[in-house]
Coordinates of C-alpha atoms in Angstrom, one line a residue:
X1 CA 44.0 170.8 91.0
X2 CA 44.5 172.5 94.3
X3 CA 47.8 173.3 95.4
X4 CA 48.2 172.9 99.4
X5 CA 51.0 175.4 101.1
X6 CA 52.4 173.9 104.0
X7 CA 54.0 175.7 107.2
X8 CA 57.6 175.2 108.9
X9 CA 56.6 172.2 110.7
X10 CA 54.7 170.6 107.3
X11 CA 51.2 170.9 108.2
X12 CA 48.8 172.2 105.4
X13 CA 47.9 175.4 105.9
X14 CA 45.3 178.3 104.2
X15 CA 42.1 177.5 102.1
X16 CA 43.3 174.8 100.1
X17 CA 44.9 173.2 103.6
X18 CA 41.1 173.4 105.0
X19 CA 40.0 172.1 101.8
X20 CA 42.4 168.9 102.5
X21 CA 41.3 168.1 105.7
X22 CA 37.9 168.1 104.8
X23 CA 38.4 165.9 101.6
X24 CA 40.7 163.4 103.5
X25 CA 37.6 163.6 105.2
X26 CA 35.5 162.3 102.9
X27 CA 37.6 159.9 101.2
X28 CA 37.9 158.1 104.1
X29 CA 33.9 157.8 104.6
X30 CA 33.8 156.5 101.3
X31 CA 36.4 153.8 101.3
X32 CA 36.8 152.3 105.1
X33 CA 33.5 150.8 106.2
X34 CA 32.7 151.5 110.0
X35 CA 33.4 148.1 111.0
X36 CA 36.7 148.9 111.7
X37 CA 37.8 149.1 115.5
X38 CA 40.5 151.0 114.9
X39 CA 42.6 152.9 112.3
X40 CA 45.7 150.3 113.1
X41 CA 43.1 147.5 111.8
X42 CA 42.2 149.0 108.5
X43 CA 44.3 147.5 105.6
X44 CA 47.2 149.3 103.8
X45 CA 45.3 148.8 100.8
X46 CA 42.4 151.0 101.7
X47 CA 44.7 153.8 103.0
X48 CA 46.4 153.9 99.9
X49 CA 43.3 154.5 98.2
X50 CA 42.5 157.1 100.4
X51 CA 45.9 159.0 99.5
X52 CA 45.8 157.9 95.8
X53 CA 42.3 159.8 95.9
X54 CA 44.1 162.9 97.5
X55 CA 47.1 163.1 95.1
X56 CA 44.5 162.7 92.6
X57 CA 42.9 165.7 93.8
X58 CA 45.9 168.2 95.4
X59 CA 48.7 168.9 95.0
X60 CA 50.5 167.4 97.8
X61 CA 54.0 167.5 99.1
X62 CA 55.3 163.5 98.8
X63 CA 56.6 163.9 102.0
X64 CA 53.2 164.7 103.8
X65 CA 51.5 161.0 102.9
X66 CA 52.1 160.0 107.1
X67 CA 50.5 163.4 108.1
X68 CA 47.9 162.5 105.5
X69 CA 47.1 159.5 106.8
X70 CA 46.9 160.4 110.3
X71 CA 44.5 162.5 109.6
X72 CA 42.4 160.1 108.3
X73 CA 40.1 158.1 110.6
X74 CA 36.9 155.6 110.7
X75 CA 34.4 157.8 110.1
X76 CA 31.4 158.2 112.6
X77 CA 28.3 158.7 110.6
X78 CA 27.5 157.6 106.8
X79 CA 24.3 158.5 104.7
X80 CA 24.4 154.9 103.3
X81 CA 25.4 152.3 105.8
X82 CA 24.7 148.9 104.8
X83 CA 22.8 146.6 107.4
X84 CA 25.2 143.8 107.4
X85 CA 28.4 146.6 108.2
X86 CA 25.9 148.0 110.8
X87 CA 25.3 145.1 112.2
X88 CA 28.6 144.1 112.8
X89 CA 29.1 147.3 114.7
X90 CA 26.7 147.9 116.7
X91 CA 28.0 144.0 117.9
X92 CA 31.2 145.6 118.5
X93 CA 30.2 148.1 120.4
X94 CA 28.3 146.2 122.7
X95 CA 30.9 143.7 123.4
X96 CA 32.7 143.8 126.7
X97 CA 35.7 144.6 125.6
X98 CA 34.8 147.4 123.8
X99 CA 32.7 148.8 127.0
X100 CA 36.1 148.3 129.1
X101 CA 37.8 150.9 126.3
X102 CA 35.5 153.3 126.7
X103 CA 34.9 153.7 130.6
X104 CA 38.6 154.1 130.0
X105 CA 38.3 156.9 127.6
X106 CA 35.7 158.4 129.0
X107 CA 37.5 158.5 132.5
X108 CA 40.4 160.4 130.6
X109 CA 38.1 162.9 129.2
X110 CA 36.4 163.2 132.1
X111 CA 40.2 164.7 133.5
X112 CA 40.6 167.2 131.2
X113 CA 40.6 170.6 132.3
X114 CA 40.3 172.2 129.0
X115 CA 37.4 171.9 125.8
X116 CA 38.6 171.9 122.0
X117 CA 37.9 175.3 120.8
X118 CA 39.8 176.2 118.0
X119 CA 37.4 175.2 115.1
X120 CA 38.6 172.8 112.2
X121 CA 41.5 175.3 110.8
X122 CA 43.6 173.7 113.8
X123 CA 47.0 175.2 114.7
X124 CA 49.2 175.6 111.6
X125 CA 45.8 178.0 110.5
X126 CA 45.7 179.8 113.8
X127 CA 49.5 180.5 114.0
X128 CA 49.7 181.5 110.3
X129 CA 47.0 184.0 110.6
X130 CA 48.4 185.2 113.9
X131 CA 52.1 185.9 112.1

């Protein structure tokens, strides 16, 4: 198993951080369909799978499962969708309450003055390798 080293403020850090992020990642593809609106609407049951399938695989600080779990989310793309769950959201996303949420988002964005460039290590890597 991989043991994860985490920083002051408890995020994962190094390799085997990376290799977490990306793992939570795909755990999440595999167990929350896309159907899901939002990550408040997916059921405990399927997030504790998805940190049951961590722990399984890391080494994990017990204290880290919220940060864990944040950094889950829905996932965006899947290789193996299946045409009911597609269905269903594509449906979604065409409803008018969805397109309300997203000229709103998209306005946001629209306001910011900066792009995301610091690559998937995020913070906790870039301030660790800048001490």
């Amino acid at each position: 198993m991989k043991v994860v080293r985490y920083n002051e403020d408890g995020a994962p850090i190094g390799e085997n951080g990376a290799k977490l992020k990306s793992f939570i990642g795909s755990a999440t593809h595999y167990h929350v369909p896309i159907t899901y609106m939002s990550w408040k609407s997916v059921p405990a049951e399927l997030k504790d799978k998805i940190f049951t399938t961590v722990e399984a695989a890391f080494v994990i600080d017990p204290r880290s499962r919220k940060n864990i779990l944040q950094t889950a989310v829905p996932p965006e793309k899947y290789s193996f969708i299946e045409q009911n769950h597609w269905e269903e959201f594509v449906r979604s996303r065409l409803s008018e309450t969805f397109q309300e949420k997203r000229q709103l988002q998209q306005d946001r964005r629209s306001k910011n003055k900066y792009n995301h460039r610091i690559s998937r290590k995020g913070y906790a890597n870039l301030k660790e390798e800048m001490v």
